[in-house]
CSV table of C-alpha atoms in Angstrom, one decimal:
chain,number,residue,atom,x,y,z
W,1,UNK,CA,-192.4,-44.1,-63.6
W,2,UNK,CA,-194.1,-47.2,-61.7
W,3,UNK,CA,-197.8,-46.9,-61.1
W,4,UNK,CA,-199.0,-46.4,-57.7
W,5,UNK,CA,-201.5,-49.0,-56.6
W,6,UNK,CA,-202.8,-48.8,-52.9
W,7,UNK,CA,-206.0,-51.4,-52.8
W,8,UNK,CA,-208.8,-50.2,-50.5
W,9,UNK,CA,-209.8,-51.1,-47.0
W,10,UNK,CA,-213.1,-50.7,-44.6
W,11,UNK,CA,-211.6,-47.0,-43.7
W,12,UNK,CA,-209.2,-46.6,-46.5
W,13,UNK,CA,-209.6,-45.3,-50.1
W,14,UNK,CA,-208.9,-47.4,-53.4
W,15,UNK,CA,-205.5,-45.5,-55.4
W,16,UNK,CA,-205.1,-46.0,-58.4
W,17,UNK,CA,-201.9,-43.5,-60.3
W,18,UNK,CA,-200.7,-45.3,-63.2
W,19,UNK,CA,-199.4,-43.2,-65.8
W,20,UNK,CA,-199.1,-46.0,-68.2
W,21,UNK,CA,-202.4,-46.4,-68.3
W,22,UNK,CA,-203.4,-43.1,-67.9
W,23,UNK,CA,-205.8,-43.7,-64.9
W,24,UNK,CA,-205.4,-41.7,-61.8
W,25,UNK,CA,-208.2,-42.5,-59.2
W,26,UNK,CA,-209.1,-41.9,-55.4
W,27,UNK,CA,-212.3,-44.0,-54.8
W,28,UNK,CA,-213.7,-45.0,-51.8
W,29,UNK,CA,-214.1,-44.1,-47.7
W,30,UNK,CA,-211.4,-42.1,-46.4
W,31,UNK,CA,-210.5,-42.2,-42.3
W,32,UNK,CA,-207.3,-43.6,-42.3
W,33,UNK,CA,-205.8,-44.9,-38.7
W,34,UNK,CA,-203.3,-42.3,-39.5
W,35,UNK,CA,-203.5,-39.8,-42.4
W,36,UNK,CA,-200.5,-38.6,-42.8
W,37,UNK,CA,-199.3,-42.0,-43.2
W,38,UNK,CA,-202.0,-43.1,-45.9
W,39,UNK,CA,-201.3,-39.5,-48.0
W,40,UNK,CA,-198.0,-38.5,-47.8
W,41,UNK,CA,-196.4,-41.2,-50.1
W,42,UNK,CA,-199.2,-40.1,-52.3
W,43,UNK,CA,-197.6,-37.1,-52.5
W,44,UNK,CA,-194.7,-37.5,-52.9
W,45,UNK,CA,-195.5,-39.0,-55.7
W,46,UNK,CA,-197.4,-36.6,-57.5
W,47,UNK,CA,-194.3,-34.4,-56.9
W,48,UNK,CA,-191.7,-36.9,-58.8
W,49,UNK,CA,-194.7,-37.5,-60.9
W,50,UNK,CA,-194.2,-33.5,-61.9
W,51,UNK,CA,-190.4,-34.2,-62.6
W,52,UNK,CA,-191.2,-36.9,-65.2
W,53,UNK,CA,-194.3,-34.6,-66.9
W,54,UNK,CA,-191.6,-31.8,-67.0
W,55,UNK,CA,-188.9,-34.3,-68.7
W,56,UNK,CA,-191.5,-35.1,-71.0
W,57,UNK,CA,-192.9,-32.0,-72.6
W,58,UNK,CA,-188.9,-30.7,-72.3
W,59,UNK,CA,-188.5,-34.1,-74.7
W,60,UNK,CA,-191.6,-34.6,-76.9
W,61,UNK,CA,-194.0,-31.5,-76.2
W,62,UNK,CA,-197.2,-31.3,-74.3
W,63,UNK,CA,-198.4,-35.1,-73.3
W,64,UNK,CA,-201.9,-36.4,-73.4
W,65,UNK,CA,-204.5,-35.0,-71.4
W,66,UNK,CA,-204.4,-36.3,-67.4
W,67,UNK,CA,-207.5,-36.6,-65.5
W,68,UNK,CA,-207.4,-37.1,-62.1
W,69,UNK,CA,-210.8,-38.8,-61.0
W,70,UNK,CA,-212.2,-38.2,-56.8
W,71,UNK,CA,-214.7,-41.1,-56.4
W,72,UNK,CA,-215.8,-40.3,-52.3
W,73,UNK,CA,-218.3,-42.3,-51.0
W,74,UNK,CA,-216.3,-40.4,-47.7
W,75,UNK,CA,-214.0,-38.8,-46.6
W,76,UNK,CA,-213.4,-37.7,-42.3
W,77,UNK,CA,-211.9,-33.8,-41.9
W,78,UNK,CA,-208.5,-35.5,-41.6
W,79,UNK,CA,-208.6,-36.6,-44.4
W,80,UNK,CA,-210.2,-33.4,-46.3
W,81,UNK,CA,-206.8,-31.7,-45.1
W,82,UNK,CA,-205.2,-34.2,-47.3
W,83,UNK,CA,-207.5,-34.6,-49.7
W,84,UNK,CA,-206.8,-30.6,-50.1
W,85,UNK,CA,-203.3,-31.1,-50.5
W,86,UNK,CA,-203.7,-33.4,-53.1
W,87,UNK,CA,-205.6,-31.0,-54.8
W,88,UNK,CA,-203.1,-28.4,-54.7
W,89,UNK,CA,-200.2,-30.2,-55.9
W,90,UNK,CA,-202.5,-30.8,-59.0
W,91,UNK,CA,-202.9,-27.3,-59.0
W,92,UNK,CA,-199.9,-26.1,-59.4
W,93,UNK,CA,-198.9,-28.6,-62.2
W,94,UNK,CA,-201.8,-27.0,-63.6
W,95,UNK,CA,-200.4,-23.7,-62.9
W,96,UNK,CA,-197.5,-24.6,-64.4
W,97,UNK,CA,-198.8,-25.3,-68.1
W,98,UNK,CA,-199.0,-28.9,-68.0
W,99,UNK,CA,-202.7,-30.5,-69.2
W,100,UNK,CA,-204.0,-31.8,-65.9
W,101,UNK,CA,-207.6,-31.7,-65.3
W,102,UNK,CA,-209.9,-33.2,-62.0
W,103,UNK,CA,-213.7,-34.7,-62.3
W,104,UNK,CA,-215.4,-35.1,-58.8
W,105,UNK,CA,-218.1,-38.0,-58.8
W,106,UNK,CA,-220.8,-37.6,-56.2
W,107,UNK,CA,-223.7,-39.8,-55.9
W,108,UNK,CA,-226.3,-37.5,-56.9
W,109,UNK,CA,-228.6,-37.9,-53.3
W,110,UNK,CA,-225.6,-36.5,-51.5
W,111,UNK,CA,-225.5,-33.0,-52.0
W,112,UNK,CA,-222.9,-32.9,-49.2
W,113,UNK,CA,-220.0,-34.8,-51.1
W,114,UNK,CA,-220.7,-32.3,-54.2
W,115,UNK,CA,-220.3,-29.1,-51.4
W,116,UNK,CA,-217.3,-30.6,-50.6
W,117,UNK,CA,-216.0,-30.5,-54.0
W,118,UNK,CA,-217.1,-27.1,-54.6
W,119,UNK,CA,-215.5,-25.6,-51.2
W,120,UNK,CA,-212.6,-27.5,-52.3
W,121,UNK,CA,-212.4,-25.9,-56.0
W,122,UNK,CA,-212.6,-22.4,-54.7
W,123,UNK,CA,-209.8,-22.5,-53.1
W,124,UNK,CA,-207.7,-23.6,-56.3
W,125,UNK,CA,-206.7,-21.3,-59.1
W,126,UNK,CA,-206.0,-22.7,-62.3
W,127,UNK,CA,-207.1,-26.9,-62.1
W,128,UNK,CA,-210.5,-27.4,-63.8
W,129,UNK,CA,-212.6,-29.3,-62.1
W,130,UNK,CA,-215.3,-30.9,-63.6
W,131,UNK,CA,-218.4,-32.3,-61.5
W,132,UNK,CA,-220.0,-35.8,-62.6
W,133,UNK,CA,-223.3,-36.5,-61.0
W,134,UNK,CA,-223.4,-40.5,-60.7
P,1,UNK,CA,-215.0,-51.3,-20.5
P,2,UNK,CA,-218.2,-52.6,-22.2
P,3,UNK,CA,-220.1,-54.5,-20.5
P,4,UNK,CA,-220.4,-57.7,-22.2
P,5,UNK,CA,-222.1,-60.2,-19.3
P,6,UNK,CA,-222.7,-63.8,-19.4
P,7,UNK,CA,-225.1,-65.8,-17.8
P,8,UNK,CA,-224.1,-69.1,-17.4
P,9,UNK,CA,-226.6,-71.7,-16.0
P,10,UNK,CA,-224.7,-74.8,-13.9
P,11,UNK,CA,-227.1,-77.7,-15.2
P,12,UNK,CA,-229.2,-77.9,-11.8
P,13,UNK,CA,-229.4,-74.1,-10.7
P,14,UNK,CA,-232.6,-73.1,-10.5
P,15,UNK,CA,-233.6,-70.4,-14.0
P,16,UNK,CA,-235.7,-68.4,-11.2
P,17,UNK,CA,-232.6,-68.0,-9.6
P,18,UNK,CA,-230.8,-64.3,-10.8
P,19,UNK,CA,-227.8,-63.7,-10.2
P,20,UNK,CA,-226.5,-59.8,-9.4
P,21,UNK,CA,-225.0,-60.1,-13.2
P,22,UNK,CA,-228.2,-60.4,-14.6
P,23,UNK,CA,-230.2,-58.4,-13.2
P,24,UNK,CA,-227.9,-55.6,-13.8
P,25,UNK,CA,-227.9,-56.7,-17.3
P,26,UNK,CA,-232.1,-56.6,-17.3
P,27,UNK,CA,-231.4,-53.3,-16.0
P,28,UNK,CA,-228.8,-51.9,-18.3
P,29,UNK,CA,-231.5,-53.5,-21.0
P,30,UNK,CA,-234.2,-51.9,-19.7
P,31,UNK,CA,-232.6,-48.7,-19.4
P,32,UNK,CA,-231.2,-48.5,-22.7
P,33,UNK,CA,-234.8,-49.2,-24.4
P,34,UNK,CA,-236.2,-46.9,-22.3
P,35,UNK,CA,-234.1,-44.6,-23.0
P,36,UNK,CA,-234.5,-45.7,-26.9
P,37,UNK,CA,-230.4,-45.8,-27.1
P,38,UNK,CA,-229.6,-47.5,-30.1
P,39,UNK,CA,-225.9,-48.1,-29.8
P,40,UNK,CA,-223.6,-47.1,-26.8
P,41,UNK,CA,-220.4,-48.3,-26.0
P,42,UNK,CA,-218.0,-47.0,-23.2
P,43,UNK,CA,-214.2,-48.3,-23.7
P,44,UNK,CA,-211.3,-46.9,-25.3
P,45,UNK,CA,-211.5,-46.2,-29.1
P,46,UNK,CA,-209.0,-47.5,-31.0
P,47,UNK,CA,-209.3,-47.1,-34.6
P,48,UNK,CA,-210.6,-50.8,-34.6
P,49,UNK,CA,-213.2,-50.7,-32.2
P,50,UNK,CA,-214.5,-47.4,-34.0
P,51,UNK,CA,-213.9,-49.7,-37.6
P,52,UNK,CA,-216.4,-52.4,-36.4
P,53,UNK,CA,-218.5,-49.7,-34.7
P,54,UNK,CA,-218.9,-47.8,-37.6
P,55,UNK,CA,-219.5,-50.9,-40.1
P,56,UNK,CA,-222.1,-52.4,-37.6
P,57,UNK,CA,-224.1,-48.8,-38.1
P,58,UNK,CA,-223.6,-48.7,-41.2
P,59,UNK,CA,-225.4,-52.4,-41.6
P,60,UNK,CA,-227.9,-51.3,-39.7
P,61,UNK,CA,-228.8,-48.1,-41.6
P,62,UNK,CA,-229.0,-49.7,-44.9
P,63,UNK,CA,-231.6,-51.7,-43.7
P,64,UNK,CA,-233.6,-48.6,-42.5
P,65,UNK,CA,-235.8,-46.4,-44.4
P,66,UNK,CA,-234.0,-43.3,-43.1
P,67,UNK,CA,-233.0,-41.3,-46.5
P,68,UNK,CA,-229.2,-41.8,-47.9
P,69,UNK,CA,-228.2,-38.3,-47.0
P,70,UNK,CA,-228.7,-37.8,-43.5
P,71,UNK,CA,-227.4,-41.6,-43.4
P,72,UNK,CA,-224.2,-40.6,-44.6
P,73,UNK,CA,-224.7,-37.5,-42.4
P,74,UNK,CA,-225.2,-38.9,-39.2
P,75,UNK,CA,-222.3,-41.3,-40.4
P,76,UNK,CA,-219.8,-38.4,-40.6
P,77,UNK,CA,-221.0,-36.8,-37.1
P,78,UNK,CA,-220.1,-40.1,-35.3
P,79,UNK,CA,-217.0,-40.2,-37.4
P,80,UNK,CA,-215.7,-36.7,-35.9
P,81,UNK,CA,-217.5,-37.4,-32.7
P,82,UNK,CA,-215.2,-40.6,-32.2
P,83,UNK,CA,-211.7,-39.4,-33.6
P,84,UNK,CA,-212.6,-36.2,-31.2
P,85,UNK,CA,-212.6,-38.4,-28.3
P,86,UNK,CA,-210.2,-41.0,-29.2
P,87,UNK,CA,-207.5,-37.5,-29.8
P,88,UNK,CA,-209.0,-36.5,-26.3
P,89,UNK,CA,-208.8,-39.9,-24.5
P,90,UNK,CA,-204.7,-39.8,-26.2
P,91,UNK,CA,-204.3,-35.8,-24.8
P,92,UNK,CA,-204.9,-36.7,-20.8
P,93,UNK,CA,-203.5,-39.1,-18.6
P,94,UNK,CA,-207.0,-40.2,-16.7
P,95,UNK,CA,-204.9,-43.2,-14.9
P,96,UNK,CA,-202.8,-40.2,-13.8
P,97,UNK,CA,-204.9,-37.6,-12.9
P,98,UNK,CA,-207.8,-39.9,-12.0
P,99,UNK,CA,-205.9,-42.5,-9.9
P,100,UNK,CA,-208.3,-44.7,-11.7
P,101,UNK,CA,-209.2,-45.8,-15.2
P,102,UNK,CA,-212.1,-43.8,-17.1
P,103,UNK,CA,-213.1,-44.3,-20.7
P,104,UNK,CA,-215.1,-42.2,-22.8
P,105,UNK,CA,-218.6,-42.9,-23.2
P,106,UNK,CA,-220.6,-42.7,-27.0
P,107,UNK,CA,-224.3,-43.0,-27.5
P,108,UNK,CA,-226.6,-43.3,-30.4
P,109,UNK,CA,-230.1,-42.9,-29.6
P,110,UNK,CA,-233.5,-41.7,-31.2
P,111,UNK,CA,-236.0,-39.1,-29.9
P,112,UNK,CA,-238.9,-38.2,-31.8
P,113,UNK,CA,-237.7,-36.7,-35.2
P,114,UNK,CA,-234.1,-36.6,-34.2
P,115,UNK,CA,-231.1,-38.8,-33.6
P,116,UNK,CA,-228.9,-37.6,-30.6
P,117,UNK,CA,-225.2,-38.4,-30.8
P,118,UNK,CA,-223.8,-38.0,-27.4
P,119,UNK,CA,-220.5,-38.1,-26.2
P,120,UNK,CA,-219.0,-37.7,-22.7
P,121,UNK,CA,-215.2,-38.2,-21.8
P,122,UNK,CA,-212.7,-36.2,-19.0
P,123,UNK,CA,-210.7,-33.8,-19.9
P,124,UNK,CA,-208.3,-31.4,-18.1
P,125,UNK,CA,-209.4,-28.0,-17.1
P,126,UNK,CA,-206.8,-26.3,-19.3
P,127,UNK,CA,-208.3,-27.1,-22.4
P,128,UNK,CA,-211.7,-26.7,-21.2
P,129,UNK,CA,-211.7,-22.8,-22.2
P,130,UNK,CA,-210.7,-23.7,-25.7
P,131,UNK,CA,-213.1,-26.3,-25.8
P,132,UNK,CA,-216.0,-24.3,-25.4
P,133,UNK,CA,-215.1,-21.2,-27.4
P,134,UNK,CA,-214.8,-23.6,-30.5
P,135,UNK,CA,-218.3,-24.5,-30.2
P,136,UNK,CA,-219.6,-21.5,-29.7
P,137,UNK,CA,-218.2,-19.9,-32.9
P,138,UNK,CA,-219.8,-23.0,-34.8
P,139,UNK,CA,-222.9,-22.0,-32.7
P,140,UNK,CA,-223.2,-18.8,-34.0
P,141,UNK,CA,-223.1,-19.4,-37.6
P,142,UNK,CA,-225.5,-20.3,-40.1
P,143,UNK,CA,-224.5,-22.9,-42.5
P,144,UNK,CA,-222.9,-20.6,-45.2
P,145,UNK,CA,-221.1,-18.8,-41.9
P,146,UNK,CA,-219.8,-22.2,-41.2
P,147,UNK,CA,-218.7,-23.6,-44.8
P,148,UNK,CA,-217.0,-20.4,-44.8
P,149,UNK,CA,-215.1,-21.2,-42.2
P,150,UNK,CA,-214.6,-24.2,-43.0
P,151,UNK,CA,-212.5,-23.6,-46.0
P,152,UNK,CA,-210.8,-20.9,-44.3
P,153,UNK,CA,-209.6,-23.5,-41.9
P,154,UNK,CA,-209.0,-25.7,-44.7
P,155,UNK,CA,-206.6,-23.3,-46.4
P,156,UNK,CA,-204.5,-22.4,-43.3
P,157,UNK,CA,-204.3,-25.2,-41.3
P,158,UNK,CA,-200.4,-25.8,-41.1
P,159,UNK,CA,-199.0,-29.4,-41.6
P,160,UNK,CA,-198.4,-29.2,-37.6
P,161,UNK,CA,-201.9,-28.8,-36.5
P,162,UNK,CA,-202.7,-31.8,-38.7
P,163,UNK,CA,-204.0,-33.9,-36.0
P,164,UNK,CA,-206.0,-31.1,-33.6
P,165,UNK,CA,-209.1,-31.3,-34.1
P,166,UNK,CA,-210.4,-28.0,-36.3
P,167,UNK,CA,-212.1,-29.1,-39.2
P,168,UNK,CA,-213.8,-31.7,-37.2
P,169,UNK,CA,-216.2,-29.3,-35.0
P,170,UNK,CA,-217.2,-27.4,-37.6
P,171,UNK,CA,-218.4,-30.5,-40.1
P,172,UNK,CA,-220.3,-32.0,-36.9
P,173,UNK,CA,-222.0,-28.4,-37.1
P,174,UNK,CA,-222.7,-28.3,-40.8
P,175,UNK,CA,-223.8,-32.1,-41.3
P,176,UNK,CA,-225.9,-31.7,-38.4
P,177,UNK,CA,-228.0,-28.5,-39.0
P,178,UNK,CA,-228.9,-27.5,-35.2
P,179,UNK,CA,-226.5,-26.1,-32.6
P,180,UNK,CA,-224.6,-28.3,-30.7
P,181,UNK,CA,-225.0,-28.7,-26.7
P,182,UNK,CA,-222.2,-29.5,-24.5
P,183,UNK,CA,-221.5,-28.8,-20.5
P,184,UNK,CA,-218.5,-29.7,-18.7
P,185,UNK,CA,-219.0,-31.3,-15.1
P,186,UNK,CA,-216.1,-30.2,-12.8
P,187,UNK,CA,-215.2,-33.6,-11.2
P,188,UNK,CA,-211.5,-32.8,-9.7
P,189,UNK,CA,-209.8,-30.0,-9.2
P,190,UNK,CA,-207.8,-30.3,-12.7
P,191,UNK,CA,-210.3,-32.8,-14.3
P,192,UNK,CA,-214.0,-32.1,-16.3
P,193,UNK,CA,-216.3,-34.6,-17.7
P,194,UNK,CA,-217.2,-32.7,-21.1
P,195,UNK,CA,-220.2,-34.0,-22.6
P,196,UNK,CA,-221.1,-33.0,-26.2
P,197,UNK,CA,-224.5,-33.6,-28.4
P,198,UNK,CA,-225.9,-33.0,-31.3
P,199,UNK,CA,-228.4,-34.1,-33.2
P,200,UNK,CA,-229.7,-34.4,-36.6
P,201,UNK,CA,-233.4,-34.5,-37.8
P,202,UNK,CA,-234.4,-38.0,-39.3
């Protein structure tokens, strides 16, 4: 499956899915013109990405660990909607038995961003989250 | 629009000489250090004029000794405070209803221990209501009151209501820690100028 690279702007985040190399990354400021633009190819293609981990483990077992790093420096409510989303989808591959994990990096004077995380994560059932102070 | 004003001295005109231009400039000047207004700008926001507004504050803050969380806090409430009136500006016809052009207004300034984020734009009547019943519920909750709500929100919010503004109240509320003040001016029959502040302390 080809990697999806999105490279950042002034009010967009950096993406970085690439399953070849194992890194999957949001990092950055997130208050795209229009959000729905900016997240749903992103998505979409964490729900093909599901078809190829399911073709996989049917094939060869239970793959490598996935870790899906959240690097905010910000993020506007638009985007948390979306941001939420992305979550869930990641959810319920975790729901679904495949190893998928999250870290959420927050710089460690902004209590807010690590809030977020936390009011994010209860609202999820079975993705562990882990949260990296940085 | 923003009043950008030039002077422009014809080689022999006298410098004693001011024309209406700059005195209402000197005035405008005057007013706004006064009035200690750090940044204001009145003309439409498009995502690009609220881009280089945005990086311009963000400049500025770096260089201040103001600590990294209510930076980033006062960051987010211009954020909302913008894309509410830039979704506002897009909901109502001013030309229309107006017979005129009217932009929103946005102003930064600093009082004491606080910085006052003030916005001011029309809208129509009918929304008005709804307008004011939002801020009131985020005015009567404390701040676990309003990160509850704020997931709630987060977890229903359909894909259609993706561009109201919901979530965006409520994080103006919680980043800025004091209630929020608004009034709405009746200026037509069908038309209000709704002015919202808040402020967060320094």
């Amino acid at each position: 499956m080809n990697a999806l690279i999105i490279e950042p702007s002034d009010f967009s985040p950096k993406v970085v899915l690439d399953p070849t190399k194992n890194v999957f990354e949001l990092s950055g400021e997130s208050r795209p013109e229009n959000t729905s633009k900016f997240y749903v190819p992103i998505l979409q293609w964490l729900e093909q990405y599901q078809s190829v981990l399911y073709w996989e483990k049917d094939k060869f077992g239970q793959g490598a660990q996935r870790t899906f790093e959240f690097k905010f420096d910000y993020f506007n409510s638009t985007s948390a909607k979306f941001i939420m989303d992305v979550l869930m989808q990641l959810d319920k591959m975790a729901q679904e038995g495949y190893n998928i994990n999250a870290k959420w990096h927050y710089d460690k004077r902004d209590e807010d961003m690590k809030e977020s995380g936390e009011e994010f994560s209860k609202l999820l059932k079975k993705l562990p989250i882990e949260f990296v102070e940085i | 629009m923003v009043g950008l004003l030039f002077w422009v001295n014809p080689g022999n005109t006298q410098i004693s000489f001011m024309s209406k231009q700059t005195s209402e400039a000197l005035e405008i000047h005057e007013y706004m250090n006064e009035k200690n207004i750090i940044m204001s700008f009145m003309g439409e926001l498009t995502h690009q004029v609220t881009t280089s507004l945005l990086k311009n504050l963000k400049e500025s803050m770096s260089y201040s000794n103001v600590n990294l969380m209510t930076q980033k806090r006062l960051y987010g409430i211009i954020v909302e405070c913008l894309d509410n009136i830039a979704k506002h500006w897009a909901a109502l016809d001013i030309q229309k209803v107006m017979g005129r052009s009217s932009p929103p207004i946005f102003m930064l300034s600093k009082k004491g221990n606080y910085y006052y984020i003030v916005t001011g734009n029309h809208v129509s009547n009918e929304q008005v209501a709804a307008l004011a019943t939002k801020i009131e519920m985020v005015n009567s909750l404390d701040k676990k009151g309003l990160q509850d709500f704020y997931r709630q929100t987060l977890a229903q919010e359909s894909p259609l209501d993706r561009d109201n503004a919901g979530l965006g109240i409520i994080d103006i509320a919680l980043k800025s820690g004091n209630k929020l003040e608004y009034e709405f001016r009746p200026i037509t029959e069908t038309v209000s100028f709704y002015v919202v502040q808040a402020r967060i302390l320094i």
